[in-house]
mmCIF file of C-alpha atoms in Angstrom:
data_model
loop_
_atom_site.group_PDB
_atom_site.id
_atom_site.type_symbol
_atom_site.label_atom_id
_atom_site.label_comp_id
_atom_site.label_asym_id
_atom_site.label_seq_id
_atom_site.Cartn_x
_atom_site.Cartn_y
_atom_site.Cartn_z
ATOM 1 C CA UNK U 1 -54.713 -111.681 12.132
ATOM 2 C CA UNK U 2 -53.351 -108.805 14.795
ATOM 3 C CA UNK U 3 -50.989 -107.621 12.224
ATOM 4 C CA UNK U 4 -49.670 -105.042 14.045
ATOM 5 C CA UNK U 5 -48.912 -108.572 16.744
ATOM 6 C CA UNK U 6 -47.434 -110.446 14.419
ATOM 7 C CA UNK U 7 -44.853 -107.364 13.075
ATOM 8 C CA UNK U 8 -43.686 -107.192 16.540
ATOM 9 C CA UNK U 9 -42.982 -110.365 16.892
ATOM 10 C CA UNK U 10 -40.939 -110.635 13.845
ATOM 11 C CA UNK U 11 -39.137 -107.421 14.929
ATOM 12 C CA UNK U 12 -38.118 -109.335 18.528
ATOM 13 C CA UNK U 13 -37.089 -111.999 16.371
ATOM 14 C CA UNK U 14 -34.880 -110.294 13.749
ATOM 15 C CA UNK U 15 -33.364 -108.926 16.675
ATOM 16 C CA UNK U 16 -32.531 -112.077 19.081
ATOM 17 C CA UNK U 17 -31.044 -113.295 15.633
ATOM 18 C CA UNK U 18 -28.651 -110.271 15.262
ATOM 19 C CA UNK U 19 -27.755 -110.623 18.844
ATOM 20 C CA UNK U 20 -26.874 -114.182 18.411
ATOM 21 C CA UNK U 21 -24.891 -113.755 15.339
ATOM 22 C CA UNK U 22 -22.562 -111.175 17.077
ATOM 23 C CA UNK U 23 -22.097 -112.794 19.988
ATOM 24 C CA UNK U 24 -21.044 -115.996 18.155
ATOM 25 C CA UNK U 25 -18.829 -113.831 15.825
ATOM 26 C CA UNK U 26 -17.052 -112.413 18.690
ATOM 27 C CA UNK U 27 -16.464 -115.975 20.395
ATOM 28 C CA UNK U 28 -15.106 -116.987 17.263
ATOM 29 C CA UNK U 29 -12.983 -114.525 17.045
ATOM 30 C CA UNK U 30 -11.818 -114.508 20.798
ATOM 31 C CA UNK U 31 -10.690 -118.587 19.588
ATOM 32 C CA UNK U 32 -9.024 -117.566 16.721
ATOM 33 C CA UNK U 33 -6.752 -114.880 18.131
ATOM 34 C CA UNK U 34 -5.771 -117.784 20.684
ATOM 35 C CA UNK U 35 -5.318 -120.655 18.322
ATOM 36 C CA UNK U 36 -1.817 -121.703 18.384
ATOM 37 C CA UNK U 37 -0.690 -123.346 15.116
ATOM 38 C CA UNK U 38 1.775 -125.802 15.476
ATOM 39 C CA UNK U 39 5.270 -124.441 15.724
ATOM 40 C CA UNK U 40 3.464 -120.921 15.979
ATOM 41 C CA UNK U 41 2.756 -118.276 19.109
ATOM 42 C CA UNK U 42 0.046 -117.098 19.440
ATOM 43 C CA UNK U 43 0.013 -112.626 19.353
ATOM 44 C CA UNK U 44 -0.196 -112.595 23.293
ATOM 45 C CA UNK U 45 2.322 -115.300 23.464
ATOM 46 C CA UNK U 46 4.402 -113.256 20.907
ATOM 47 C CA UNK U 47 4.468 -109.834 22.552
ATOM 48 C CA UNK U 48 4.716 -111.244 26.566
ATOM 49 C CA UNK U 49 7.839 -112.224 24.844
ATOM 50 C CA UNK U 50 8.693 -108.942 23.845
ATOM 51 C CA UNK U 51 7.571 -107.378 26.741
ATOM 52 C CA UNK U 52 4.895 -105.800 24.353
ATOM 53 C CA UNK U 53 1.777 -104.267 27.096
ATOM 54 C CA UNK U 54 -0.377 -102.930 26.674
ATOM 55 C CA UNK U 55 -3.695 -101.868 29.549
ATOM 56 C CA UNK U 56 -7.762 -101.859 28.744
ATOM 57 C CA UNK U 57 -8.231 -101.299 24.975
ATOM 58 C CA UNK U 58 -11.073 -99.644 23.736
ATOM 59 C CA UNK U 59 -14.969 -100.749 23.791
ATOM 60 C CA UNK U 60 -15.402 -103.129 20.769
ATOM 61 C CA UNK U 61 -17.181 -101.247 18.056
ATOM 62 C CA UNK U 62 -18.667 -103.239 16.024
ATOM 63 C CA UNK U 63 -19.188 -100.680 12.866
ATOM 64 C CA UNK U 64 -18.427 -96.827 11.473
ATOM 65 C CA UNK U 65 -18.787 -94.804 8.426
ATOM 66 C CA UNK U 66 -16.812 -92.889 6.114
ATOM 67 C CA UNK U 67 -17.496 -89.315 6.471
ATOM 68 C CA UNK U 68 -17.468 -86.453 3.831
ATOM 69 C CA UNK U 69 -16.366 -82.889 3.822
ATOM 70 C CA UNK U 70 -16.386 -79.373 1.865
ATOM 71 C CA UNK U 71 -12.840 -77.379 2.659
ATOM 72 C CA UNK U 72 -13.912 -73.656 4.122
ATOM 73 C CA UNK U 73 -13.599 -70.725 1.803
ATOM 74 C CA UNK U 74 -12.925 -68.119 3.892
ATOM 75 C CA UNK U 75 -14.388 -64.322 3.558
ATOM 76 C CA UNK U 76 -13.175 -61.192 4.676
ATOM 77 C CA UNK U 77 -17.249 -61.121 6.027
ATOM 78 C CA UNK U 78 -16.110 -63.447 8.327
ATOM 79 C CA UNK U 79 -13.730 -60.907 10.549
ATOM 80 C CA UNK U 80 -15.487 -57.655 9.309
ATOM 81 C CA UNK U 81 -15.932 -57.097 12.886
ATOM 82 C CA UNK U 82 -12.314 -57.762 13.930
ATOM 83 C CA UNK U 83 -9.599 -55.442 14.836
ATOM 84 C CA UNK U 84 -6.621 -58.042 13.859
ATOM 85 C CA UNK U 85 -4.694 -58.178 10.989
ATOM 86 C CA UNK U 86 -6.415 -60.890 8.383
ATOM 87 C CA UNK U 87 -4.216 -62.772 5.529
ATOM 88 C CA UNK U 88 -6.518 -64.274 3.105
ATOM 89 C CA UNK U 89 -4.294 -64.772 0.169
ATOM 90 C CA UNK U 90 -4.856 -68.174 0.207
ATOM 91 C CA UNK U 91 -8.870 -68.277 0.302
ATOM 92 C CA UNK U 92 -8.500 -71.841 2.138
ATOM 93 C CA UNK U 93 -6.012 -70.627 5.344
ATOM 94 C CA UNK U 94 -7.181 -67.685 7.634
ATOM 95 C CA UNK U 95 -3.836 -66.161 8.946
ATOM 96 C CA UNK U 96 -4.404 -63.749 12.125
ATOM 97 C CA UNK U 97 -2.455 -61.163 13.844
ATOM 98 C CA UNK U 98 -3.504 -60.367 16.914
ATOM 99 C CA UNK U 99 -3.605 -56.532 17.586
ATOM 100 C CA UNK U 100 -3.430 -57.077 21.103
ATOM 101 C CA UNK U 101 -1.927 -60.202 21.976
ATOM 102 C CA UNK U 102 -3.659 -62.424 24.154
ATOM 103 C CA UNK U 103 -2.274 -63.760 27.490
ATOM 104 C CA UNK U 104 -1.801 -67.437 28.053
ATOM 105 C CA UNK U 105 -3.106 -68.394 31.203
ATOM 106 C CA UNK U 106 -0.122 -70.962 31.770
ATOM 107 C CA UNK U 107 1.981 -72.082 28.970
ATOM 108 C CA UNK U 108 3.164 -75.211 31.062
ATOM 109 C CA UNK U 109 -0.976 -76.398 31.105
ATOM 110 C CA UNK U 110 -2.310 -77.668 27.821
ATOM 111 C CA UNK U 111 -5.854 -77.169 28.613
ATOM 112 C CA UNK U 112 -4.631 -72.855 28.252
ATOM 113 C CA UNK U 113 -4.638 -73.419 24.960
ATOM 114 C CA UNK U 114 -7.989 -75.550 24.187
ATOM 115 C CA UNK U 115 -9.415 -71.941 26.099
ATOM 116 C CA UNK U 116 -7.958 -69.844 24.081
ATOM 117 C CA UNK U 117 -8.944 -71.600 21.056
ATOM 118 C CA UNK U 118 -12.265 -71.920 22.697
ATOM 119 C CA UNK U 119 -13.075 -68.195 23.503
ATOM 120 C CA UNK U 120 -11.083 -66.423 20.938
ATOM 121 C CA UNK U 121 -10.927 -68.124 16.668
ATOM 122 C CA UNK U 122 -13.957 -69.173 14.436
ATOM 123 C CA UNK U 123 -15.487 -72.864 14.972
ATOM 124 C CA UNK U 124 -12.434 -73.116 18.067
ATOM 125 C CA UNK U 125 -14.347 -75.720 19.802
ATOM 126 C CA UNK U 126 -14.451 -77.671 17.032
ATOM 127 C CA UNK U 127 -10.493 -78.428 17.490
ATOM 128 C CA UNK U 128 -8.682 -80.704 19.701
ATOM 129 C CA UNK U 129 -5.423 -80.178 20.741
ATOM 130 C CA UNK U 130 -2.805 -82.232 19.244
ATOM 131 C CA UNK U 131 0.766 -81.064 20.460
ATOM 132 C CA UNK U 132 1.957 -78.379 22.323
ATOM 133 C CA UNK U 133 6.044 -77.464 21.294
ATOM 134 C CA UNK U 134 7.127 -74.821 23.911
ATOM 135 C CA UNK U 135 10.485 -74.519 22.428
ATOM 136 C CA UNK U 136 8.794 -72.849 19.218
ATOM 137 C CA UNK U 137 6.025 -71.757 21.292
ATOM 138 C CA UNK U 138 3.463 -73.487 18.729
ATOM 139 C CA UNK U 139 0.560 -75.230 19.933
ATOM 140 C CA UNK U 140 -0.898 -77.090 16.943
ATOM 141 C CA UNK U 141 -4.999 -78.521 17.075
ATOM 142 C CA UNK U 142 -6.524 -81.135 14.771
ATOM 143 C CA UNK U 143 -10.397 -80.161 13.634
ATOM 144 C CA UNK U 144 -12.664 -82.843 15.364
ATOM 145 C CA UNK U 145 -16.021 -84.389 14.659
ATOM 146 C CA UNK U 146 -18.018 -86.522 16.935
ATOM 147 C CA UNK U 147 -15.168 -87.023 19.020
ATOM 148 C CA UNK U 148 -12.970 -88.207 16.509
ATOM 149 C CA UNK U 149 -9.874 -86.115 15.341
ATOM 150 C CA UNK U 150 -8.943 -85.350 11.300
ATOM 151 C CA UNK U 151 -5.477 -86.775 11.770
ATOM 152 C CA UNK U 152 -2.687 -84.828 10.329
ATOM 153 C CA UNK U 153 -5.518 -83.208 7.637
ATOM 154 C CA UNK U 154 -4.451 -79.744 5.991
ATOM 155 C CA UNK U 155 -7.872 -78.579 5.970
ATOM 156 C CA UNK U 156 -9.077 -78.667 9.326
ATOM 157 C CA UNK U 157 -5.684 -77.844 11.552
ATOM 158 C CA UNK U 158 -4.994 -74.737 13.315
ATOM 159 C CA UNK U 159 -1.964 -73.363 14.382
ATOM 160 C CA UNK U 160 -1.618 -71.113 17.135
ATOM 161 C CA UNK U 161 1.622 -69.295 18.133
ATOM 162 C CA UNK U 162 3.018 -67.395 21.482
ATOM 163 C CA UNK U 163 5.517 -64.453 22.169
ATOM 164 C CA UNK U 164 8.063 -64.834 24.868
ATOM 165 C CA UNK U 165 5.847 -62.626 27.159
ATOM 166 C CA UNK U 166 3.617 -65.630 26.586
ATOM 167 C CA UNK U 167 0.820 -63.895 24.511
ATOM 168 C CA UNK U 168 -0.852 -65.196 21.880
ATOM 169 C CA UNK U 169 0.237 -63.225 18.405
ATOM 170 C CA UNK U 170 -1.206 -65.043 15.759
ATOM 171 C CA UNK U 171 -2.943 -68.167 14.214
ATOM 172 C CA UNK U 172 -3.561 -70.387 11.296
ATOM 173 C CA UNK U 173 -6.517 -71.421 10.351
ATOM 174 C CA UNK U 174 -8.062 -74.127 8.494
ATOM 175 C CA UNK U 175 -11.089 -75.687 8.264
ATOM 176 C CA UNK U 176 -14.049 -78.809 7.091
ATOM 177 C CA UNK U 177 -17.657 -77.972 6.642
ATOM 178 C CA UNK U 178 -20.554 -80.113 5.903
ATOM 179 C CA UNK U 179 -19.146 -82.799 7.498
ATOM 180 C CA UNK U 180 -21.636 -85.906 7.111
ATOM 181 C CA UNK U 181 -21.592 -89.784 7.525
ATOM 182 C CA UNK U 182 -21.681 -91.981 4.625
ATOM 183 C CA UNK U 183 -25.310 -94.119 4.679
ATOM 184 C CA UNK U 184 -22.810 -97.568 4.700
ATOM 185 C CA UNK U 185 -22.111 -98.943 7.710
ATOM 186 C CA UNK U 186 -18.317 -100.627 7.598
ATOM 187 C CA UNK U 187 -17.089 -103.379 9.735
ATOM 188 C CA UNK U 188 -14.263 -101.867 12.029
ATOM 189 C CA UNK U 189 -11.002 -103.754 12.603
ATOM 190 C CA UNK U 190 -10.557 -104.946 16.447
ATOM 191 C CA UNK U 191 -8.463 -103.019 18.167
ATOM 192 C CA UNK U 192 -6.474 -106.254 19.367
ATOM 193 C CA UNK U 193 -5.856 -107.183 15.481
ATOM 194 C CA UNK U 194 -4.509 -103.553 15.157
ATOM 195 C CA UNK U 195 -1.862 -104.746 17.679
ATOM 196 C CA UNK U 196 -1.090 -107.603 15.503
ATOM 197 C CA UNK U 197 -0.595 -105.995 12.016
ATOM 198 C CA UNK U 198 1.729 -103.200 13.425
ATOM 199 C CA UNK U 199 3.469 -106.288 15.074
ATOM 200 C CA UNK U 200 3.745 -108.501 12.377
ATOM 201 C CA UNK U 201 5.179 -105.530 10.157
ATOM 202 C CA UNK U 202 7.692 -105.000 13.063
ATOM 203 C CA UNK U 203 7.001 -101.626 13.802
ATOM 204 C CA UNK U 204 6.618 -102.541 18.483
ATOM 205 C CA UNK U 205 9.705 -102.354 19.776
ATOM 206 C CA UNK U 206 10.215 -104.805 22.581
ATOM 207 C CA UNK U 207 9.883 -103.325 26.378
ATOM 208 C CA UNK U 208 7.247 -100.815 24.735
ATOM 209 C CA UNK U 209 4.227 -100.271 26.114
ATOM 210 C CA UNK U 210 0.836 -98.975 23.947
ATOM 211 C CA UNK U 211 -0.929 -96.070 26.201
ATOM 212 C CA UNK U 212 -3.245 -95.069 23.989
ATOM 213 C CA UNK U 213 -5.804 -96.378 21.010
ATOM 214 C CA UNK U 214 -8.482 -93.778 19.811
ATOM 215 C CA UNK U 215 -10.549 -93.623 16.585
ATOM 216 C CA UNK U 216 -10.612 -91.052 14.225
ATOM 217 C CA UNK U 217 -10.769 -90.043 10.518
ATOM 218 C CA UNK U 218 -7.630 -89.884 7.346
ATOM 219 C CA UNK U 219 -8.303 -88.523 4.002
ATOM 220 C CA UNK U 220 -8.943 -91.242 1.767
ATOM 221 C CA UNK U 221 -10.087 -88.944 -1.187
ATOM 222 C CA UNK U 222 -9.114 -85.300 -2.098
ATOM 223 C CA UNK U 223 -11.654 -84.207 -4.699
ATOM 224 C CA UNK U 224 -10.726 -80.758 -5.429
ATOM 225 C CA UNK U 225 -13.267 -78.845 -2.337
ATOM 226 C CA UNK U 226 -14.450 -82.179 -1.077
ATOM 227 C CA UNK U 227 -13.273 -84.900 0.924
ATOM 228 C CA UNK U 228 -13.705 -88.175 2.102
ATOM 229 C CA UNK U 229 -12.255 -89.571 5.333
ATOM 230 C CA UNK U 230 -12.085 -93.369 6.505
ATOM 231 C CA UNK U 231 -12.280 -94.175 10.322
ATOM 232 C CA UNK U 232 -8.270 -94.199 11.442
ATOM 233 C CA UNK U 233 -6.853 -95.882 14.678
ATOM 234 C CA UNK U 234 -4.244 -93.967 16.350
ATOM 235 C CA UNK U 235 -1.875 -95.796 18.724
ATOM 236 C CA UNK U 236 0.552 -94.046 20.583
ATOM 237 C CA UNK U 237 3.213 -96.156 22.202
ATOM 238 C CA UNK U 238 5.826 -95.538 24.998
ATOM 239 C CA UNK U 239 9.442 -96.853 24.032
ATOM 240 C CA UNK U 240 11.682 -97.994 26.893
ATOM 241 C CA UNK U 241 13.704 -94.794 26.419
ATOM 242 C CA UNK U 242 10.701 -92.452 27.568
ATOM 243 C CA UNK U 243 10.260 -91.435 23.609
ATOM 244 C CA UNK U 244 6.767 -91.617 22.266
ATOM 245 C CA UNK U 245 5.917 -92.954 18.504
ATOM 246 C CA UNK U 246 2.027 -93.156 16.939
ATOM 247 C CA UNK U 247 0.871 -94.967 14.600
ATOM 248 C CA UNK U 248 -2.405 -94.915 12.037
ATOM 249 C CA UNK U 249 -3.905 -97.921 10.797
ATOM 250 C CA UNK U 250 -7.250 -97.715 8.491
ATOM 251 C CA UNK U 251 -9.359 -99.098 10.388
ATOM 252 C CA UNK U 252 -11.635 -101.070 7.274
ATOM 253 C CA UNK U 253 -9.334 -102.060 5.451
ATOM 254 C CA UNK U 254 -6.278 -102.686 8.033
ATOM 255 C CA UNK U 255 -3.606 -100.703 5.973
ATOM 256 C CA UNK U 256 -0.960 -98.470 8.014
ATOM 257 C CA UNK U 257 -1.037 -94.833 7.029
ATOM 258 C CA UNK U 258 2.423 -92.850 6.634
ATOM 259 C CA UNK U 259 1.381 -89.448 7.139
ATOM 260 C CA UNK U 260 5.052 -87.867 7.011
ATOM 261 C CA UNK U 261 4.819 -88.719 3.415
ATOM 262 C CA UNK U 262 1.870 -86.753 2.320
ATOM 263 C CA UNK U 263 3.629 -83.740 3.948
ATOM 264 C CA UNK U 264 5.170 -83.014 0.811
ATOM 265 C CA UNK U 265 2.710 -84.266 -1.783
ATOM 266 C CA UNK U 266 -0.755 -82.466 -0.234
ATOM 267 C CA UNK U 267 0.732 -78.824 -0.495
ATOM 268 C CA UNK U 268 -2.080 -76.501 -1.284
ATOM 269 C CA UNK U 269 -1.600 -74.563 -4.195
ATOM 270 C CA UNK U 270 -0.522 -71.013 -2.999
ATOM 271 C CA UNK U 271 0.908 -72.095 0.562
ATOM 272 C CA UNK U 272 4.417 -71.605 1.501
ATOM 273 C CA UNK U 273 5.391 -72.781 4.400
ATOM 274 C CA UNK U 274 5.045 -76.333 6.192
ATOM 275 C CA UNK U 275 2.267 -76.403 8.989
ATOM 276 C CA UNK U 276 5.316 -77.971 11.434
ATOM 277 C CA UNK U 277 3.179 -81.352 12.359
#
């Protein structure tokens, strides 16, 4: 027997199987999102009524892990060779004056501040920007990892702040290391059924629009130094008065996350002021 044949064989098997599987999962699921139940709408039905859009949602992806982190300890060996001020009282926050404040190429374009981050702090390209407020001159980044941002976590933001010549005086620093996937894969929640649980808990306003659905990471554990994040969707959505609200749904198990809460509660031990997210 051509055993190394008859492996191969199995392999293109195994994998015409798999293939099948999903595709009839997804058709079933494609019914069932359109089965109307007597004296029931079905979602699209419900939010045409509404006048609930929404335009292309994201790629289906079929399956993500949960990640794992170490907080950063940070060193005074870690600016030994800079000439701004450093504040490491808190061993988990890097606070920097700048000695000589850096320009801001325009304050009115976001991307100044992704090149600031970029060419001037620790790790910067590891941040994506998250808000810019021009009235407090703050411009406040979430820590990223493979493309995905660590929504609203106090251990990987960074907060950088302007003068009114528009220079750059300072910034807050914190930070995730190690970051590494979990080994178990996890089924992730259609973006469509995302719609529908933030729907059914009333939280779409009618004549709203959803611009944006991305995939990222929440804290699910806080283990002293270590953490452990489950993949988040974020959906930002355009109310008919121009405002814009997000939301954050776990995207396993289909829960929404209320991040204004933890505000208070997730404090580290030692810092005094709110981060202003």
């Amino acid at each position: 027997m051509d055993w190394n044949r008859t492996k191969s064989i199995f392999i293109m098997v195994f994998l015409i199987l798999n293939i099948f599987l999903y595709s009839l999962y997804v058709n079933r699921y494609d019914e069932a999102q359109n089965v109307e139940i007597p004296g029931e709408k079905t979602i699209g039905a419900r939010l045409e009524d509404d006048n609930i859009t929404y335009g292309a949602l994201p790629n289906s992806i079929e399956s993500a892990t949960y990640i794992s982190g170490k907080v950063h300890i940070f060193t005074p060996a870690e600016f030994a060779n800079s000439n701004h001020q450093v504040d490491l009282s808190v061993e988990t926050r890097a606070r920097v004056i700048l000695e000589s404040p850096v320009k801001v190429r325009n304050i009115n374009d976001d991307t100044s501040f992704t090149e600031f981050a970029q060419a001037h702090i620790k790790e910067g390209t590891s941040y994506a920007l998250w808000k810019v407020d021009r009235e407090e001159r703050v411009a406040i980044f979430f820590q990223k990892t493979n493309n995905g941002m660590l929504y609203y976590n106090k251990s990987g933001l960074l907060k950088v702040q302007w003068n009114s010549n528009n220079e750059v005086t300072m910034y807050e620093q914190t930070m995730i290391d190690s970051i590494e996937e979990m080994e178990q894969q996890e089924s992730v929640i259609p973006p469509l059924q995302i719609i529908q649980t933030l729907y059914t808990k009333g939280l779409l306003k009618p004549d709203s629009r959803i611009t944006q659905m991305k995939l990222g990471y929440s804290t699910l554990v806080y283990l002293t130094r270590t953490q452990v994040l489950v993949p988040t969707w974020e959906m930002r959505v355009k109310l008919s008065d121009g405002e814009t609200e997000e939301y954050f749904v776990n995207a396993v198990e289909g829960n929404v996350i209320e991040f204004q809460e933890d505000k208070q509660e997730d404090k580290q031990e030692g810092e005094e002021e709110d981060w202003g997210v």
